[in-house]
Short mmCIF file of C-alpha atoms in Angstrom, two decimals:
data_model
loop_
_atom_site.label_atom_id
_atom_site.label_comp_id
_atom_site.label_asym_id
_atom_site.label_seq_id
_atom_site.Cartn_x
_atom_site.Cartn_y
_atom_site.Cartn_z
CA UNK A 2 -188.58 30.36 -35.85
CA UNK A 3 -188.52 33.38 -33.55
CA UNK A 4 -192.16 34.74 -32.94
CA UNK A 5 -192.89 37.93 -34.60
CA UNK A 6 -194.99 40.73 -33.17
CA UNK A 7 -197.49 42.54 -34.79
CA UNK A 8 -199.28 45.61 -33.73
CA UNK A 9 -202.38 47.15 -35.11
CA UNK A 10 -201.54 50.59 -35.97
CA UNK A 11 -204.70 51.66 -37.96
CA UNK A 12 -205.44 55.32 -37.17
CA UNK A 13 -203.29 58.10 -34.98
CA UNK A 14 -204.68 55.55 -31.86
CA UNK A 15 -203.44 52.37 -32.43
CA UNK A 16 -199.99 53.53 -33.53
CA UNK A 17 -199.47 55.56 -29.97
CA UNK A 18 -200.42 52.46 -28.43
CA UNK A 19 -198.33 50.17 -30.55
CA UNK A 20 -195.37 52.37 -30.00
CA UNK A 21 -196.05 52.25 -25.76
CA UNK A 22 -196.22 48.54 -25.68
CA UNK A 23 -192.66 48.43 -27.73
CA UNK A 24 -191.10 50.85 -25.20
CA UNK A 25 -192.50 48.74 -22.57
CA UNK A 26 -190.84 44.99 -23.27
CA UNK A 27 -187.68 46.97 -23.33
CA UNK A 28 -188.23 48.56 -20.29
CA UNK A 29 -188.51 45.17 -18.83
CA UNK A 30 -185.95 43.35 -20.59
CA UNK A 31 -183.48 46.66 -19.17
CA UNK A 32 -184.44 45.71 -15.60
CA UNK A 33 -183.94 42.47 -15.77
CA UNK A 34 -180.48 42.82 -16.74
CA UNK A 35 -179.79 45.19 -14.74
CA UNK A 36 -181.21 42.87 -11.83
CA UNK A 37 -178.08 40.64 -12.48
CA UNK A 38 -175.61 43.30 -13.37
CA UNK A 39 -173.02 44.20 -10.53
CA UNK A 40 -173.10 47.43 -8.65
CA UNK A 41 -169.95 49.44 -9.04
CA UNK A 42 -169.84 50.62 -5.74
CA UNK A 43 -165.79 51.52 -4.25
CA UNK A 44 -165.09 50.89 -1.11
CA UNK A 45 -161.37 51.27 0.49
CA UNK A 46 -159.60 49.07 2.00
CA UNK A 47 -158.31 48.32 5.32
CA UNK A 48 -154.57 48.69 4.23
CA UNK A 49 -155.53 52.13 2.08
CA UNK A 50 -157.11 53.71 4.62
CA UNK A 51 -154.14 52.50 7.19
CA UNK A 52 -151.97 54.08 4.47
CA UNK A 53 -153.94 57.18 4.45
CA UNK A 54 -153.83 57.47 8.20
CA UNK A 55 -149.86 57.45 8.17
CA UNK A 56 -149.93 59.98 4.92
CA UNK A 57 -152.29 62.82 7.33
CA UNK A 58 -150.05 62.31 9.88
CA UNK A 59 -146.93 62.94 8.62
CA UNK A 60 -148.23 65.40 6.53
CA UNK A 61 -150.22 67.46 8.99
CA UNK A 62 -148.74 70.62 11.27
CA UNK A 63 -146.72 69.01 14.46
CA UNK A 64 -146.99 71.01 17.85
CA UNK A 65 -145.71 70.61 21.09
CA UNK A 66 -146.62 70.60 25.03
CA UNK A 67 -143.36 71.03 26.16
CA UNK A 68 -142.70 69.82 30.13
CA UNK A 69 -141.76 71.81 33.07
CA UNK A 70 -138.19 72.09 32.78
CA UNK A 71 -137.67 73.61 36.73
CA UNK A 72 -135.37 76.47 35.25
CA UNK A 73 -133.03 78.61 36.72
CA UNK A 74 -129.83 80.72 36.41
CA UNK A 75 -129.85 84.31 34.64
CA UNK A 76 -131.79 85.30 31.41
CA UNK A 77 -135.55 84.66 31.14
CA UNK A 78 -135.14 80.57 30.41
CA UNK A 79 -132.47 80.03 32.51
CA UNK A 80 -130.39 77.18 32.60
CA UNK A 81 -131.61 72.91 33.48
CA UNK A 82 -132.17 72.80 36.93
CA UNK A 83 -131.11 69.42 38.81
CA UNK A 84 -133.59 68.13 40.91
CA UNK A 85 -132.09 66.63 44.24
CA UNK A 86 -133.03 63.23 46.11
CA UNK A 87 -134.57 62.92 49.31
CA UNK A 88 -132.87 60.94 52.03
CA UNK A 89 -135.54 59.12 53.42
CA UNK A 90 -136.03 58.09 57.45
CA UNK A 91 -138.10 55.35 57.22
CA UNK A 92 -135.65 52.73 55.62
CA UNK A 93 -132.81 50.93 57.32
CA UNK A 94 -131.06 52.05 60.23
CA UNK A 95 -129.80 55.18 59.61
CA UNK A 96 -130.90 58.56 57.58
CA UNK A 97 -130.83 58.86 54.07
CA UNK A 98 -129.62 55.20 53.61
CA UNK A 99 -132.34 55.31 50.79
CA UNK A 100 -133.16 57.93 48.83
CA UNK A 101 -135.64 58.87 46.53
CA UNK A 102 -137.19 61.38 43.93
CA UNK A 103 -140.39 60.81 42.03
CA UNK A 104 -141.44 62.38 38.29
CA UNK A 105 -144.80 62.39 37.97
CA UNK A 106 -146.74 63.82 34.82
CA UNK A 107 -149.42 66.27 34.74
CA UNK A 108 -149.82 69.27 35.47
CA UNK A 109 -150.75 69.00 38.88
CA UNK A 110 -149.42 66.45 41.68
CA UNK A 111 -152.56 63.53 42.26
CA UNK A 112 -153.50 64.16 45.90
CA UNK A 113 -151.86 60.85 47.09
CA UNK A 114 -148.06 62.07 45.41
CA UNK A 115 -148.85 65.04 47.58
CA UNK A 116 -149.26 63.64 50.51
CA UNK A 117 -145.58 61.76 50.05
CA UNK A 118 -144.35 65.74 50.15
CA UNK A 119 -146.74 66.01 53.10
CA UNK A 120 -145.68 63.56 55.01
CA UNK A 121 -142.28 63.85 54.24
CA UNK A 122 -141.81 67.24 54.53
CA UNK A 123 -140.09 67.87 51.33
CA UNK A 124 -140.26 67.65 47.78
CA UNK A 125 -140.07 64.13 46.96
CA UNK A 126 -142.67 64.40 44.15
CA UNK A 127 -142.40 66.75 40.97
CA UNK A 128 -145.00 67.09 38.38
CA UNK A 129 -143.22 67.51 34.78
CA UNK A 130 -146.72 68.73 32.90
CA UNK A 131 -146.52 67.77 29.11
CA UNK A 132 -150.05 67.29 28.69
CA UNK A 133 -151.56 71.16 28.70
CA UNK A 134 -151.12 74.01 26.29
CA UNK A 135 -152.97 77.23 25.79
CA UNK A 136 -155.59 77.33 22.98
CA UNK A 137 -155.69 79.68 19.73
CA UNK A 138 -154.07 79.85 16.76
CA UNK A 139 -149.90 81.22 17.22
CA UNK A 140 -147.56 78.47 17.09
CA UNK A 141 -148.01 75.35 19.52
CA UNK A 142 -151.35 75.70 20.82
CA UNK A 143 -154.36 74.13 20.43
CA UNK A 144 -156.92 75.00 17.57
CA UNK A 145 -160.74 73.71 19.01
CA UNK A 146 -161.38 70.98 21.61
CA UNK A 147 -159.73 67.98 20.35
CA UNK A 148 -156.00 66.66 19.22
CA UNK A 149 -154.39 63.50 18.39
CA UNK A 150 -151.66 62.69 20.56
CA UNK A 151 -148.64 61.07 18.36
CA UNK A 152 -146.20 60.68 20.64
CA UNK A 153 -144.47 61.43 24.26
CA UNK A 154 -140.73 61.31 25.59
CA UNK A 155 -138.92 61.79 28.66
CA UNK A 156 -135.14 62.63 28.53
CA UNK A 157 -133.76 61.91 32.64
CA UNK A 158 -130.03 62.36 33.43
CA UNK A 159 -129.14 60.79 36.88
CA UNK A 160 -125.87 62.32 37.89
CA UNK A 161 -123.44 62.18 41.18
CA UNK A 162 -122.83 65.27 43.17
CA UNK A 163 -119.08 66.46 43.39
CA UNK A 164 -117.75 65.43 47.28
CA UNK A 165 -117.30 68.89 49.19
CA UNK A 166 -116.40 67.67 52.50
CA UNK A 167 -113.43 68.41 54.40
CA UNK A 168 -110.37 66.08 55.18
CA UNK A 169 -111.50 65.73 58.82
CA UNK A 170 -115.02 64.08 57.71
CA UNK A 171 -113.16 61.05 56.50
CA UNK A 172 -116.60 59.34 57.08
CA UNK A 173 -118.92 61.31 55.21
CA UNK A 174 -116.20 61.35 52.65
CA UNK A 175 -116.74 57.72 51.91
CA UNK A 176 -120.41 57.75 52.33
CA UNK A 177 -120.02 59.81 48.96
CA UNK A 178 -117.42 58.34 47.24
CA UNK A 179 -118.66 54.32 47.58
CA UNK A 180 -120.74 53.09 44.41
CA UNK A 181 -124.93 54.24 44.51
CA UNK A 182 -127.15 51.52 43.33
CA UNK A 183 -130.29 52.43 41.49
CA UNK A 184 -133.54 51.29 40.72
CA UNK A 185 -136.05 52.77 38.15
CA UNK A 186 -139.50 51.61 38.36
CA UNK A 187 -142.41 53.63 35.68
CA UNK A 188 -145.30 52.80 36.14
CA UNK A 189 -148.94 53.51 35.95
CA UNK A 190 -152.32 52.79 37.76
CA UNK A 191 -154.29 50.02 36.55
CA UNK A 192 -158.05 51.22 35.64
CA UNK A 193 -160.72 50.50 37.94
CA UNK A 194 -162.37 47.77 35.70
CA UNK A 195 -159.11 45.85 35.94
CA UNK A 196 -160.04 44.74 39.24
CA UNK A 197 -161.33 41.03 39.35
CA UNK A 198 -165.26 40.90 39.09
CA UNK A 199 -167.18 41.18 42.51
CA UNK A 200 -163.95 43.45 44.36
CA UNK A 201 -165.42 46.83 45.37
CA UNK A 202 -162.47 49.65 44.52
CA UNK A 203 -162.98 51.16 48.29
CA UNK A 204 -162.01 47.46 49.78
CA UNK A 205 -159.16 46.57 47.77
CA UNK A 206 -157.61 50.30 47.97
CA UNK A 207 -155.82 52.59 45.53
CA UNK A 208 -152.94 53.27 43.44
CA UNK A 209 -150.39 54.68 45.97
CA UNK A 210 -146.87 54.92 45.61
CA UNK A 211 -146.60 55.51 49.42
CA UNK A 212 -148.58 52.22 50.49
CA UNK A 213 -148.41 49.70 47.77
CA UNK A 214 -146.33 50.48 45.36
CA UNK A 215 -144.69 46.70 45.84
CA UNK A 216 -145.78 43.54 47.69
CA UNK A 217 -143.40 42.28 49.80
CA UNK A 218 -142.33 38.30 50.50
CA UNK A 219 -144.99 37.43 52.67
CA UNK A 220 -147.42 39.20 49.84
CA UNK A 221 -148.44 42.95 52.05
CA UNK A 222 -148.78 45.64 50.53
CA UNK A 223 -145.38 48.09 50.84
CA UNK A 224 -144.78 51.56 49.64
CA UNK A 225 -141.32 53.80 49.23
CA UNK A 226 -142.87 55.47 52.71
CA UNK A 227 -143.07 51.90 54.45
CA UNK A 228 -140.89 50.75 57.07
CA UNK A 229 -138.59 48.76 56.13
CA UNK A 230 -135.09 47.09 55.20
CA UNK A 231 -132.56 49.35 52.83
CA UNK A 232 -132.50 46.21 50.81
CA UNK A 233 -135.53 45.43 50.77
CA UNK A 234 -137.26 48.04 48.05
CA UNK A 235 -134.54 46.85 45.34
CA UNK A 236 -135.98 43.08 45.93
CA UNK A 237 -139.47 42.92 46.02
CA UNK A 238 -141.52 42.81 42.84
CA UNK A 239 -144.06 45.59 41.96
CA UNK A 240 -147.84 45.12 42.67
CA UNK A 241 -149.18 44.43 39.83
CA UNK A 242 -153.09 44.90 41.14
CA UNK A 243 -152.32 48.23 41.20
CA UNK A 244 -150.02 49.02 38.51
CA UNK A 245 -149.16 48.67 35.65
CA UNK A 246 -145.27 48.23 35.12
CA UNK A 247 -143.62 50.28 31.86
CA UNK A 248 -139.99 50.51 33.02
CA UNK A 249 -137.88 48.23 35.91
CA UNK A 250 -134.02 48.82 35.70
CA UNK A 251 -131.80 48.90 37.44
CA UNK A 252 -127.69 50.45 37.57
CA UNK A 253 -124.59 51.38 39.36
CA UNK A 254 -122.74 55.07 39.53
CA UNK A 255 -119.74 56.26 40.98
CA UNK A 256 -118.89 59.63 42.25
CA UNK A 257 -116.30 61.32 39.75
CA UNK A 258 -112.66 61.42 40.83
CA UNK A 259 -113.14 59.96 44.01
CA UNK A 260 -110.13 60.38 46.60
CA UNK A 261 -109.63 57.36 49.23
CA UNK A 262 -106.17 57.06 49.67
CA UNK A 263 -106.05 59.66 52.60
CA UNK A 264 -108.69 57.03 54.26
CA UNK A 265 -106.81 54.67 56.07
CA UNK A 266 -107.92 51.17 55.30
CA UNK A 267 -109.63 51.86 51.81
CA UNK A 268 -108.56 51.26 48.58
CA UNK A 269 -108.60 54.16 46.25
CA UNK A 270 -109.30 51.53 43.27
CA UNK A 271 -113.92 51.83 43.80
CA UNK A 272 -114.00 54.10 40.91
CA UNK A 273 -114.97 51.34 38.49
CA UNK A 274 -118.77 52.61 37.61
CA UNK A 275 -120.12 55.79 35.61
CA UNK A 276 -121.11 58.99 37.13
CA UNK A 277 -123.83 59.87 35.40
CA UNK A 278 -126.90 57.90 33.57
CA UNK A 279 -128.66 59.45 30.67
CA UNK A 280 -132.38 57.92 30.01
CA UNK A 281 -134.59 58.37 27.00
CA UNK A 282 -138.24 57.00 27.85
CA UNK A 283 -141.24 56.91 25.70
CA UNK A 284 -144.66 56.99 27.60
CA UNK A 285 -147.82 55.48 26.51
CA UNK A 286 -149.92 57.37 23.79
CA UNK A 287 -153.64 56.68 23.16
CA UNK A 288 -154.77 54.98 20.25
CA UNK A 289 -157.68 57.73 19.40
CA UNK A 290 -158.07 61.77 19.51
CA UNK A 291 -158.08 63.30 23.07
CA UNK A 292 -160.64 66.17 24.52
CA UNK A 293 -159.47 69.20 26.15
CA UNK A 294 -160.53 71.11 28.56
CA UNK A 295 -159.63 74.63 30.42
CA UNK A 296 -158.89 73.92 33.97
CA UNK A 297 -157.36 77.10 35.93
CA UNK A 298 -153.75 76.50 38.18
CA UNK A 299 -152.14 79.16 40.10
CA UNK A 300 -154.38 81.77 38.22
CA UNK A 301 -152.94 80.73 35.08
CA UNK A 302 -156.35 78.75 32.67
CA UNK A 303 -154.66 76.19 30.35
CA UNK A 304 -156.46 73.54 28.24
CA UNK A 305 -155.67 70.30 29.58
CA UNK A 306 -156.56 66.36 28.44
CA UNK A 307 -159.31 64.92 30.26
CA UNK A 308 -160.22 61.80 28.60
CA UNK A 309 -156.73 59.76 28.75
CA UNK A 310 -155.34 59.09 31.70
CA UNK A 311 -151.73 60.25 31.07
CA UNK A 312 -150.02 59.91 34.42
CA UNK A 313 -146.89 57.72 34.83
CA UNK A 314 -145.14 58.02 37.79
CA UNK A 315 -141.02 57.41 37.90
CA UNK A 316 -139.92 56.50 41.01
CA UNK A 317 -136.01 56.69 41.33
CA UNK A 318 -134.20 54.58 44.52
CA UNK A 319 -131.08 54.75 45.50
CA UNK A 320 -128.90 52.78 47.98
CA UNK A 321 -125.39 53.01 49.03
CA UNK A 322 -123.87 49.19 47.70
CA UNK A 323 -121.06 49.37 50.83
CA UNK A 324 -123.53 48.01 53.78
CA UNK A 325 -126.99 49.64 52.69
CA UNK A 326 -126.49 51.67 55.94
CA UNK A 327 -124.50 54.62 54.63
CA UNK A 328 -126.22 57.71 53.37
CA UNK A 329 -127.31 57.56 49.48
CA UNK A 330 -128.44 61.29 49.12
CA UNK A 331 -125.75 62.33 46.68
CA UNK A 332 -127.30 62.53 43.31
CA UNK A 333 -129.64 64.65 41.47
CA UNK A 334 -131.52 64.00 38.29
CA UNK A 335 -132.45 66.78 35.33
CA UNK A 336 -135.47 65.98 33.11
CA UNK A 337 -137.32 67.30 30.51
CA UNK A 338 -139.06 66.47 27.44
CA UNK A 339 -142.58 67.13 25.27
CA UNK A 340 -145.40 65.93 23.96
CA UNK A 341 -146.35 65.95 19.96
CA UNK A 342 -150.06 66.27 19.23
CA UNK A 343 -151.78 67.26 15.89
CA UNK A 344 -155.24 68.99 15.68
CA UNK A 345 -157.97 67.50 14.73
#
């Protein structure tokens, strides 16, 4: 039988009191069960807020940091310009038998790239921007300090230069007109803390695209400014302790309507490759919101990134495929392309 209660509740006193210790038991028997009843607490999950992510960014305002298109022709944008090779003099035997051009991004050339224009005494290095806007609130430019980068591309086209040499430089005639092989390498330094434990930075060196861009058979260093074999930059591998390799390809191209049969003792019948290449390359994006910064060039104060390091370096080589001893310098290369970001 279940135990009754009773409570003395003679006078106004003992029925207050009577009535508190009721309200009491169920005040305890309440916090017992709720002792052993389940929060309702919501938490999302990993795949909802994944899903979420995707939604804000397709959702939210796009804008652009367009690259430096190196314009000219009339009106006030002007028309693609092409960016000519270099005909370098320290590979193979004679002048220009390799020739280069390097697209680096940024806003400003890294002091090593400038030293290759330096040393060289032309412009073998061009820096493309892409990663700098101006800041305020008019259509593609940056609201506060900080963005999310969602994506970068590179659009290259690698074309041959029309032959305008007489019909008494039979010579230099075929130096244009024989098949150019190419070799693409993009590719960016490693970070310092990539470097095996113990190695100080200053021993081992730095990123250089002059001095050891590749390491060669007997494992030295080499760079595109190193003295060497045509050949020999189109076989050895890239150095990996210094860079990071995005891109490696390689291709053949042909001058356009090429002419031979007024050379006696070549075939007219080379014109068997393309005459131009068209690349699409998508560079490296980082994984969280970027910081900007206002940094002043040529009087003109843009906000540029400063926490990711965005610079990827395209080297183009080029070789003529007759001997490797003939000049290569008869190609040029447009490029432009942008970089999407979202504020934050």
């Amino acid at each position: 039988m279940p135990r009754k209660i009773i409570f003395s509740s003679k006078g106004p006193r003992g029925a207050h009191a009577a009535a508190s210790k009721i309200q009491g038991m169920f005040k305890r028997k309440r916090r017992v069960l709720n002792r052993y009843r389940k929060k309702s607490s919501y938490k999302p999950t990993a795949a909802f807020n994944s899903q979420m992510r995707k939604y804000n960014t397709v959702n939210s305002e796009k804008k652009i940091m367009t690259f430096n298109n190196y314009l000219n022709g009339p009106g006030s944008a002007g028309y693609l310009q092409d960016i000519p090779c270099v005909g370098l003099t320290t590979a193979g035997l004679v002048n220009s038998s390799l020739s280069v051009a390097v697209l680096q991004t940024g806003r400003q050339l890294t002091q090593l790239n400038a030293s290759v224009n330096s040393a060289t005494g032309a412009n073998v290095c061009y820096a493309l921007d892409g990663y700098s806007t101006l800041q305020g609130d008019s259509q593609n430019r940056l609201v506060g300090s900080y963005a999310k980068i969602t994506s970068t591309y590179m659009n290259m086209n690698i074309t041959m230069d029309p032959s305008t040499y007489g019909d008494g430089e039979q010579q230099l005639v075929l130096d244009a007109c024989l098949p150019h092989q190419f070799r693409i390498i993009q590719v960016k330094a490693r970070r310092d803390k990539m470097v095996s434990p113990g190695a100080q930075v200053s021993s081992v060196g730095v990123p250089s695209i002059a001095l050891n861009l590749f390491r060669d058979e007997s494992g030295e260093n080499k760079g595109i400014l190193s003295e060497c074999a045509t050949q020999d930059v189109f076989t050895w591998f890239v150095n990996k302790q210094f860079w990071t390799v995005l891109k490696d390809e390689r291709f053949t191209l042909t001058q356009p309507n090429n002419n031979l049969s007024n050379i006696s003792g070549v075939s007219p019948n080379v014109n068997t490759s393309k005459s131009a290449r068209f690349k699409k390359y998508w560079l490296p994006k980082p994984s969280t919101k970027v910081r900007f910064e206002p940094n002043t060039v040529d009087g003109l104060i843009k906000q540029e990134v400063v926490d990711f390091n965005y610079v990827v370096h395209t080297i183009i080589l080029c070789k003529n495929t007759s001997s490797g001893e003939r000049a290569s310098n008869h190609w040029s290369v447009q490029v432009n392309g942008a970089t999407q970001f979202i504020d934050i």
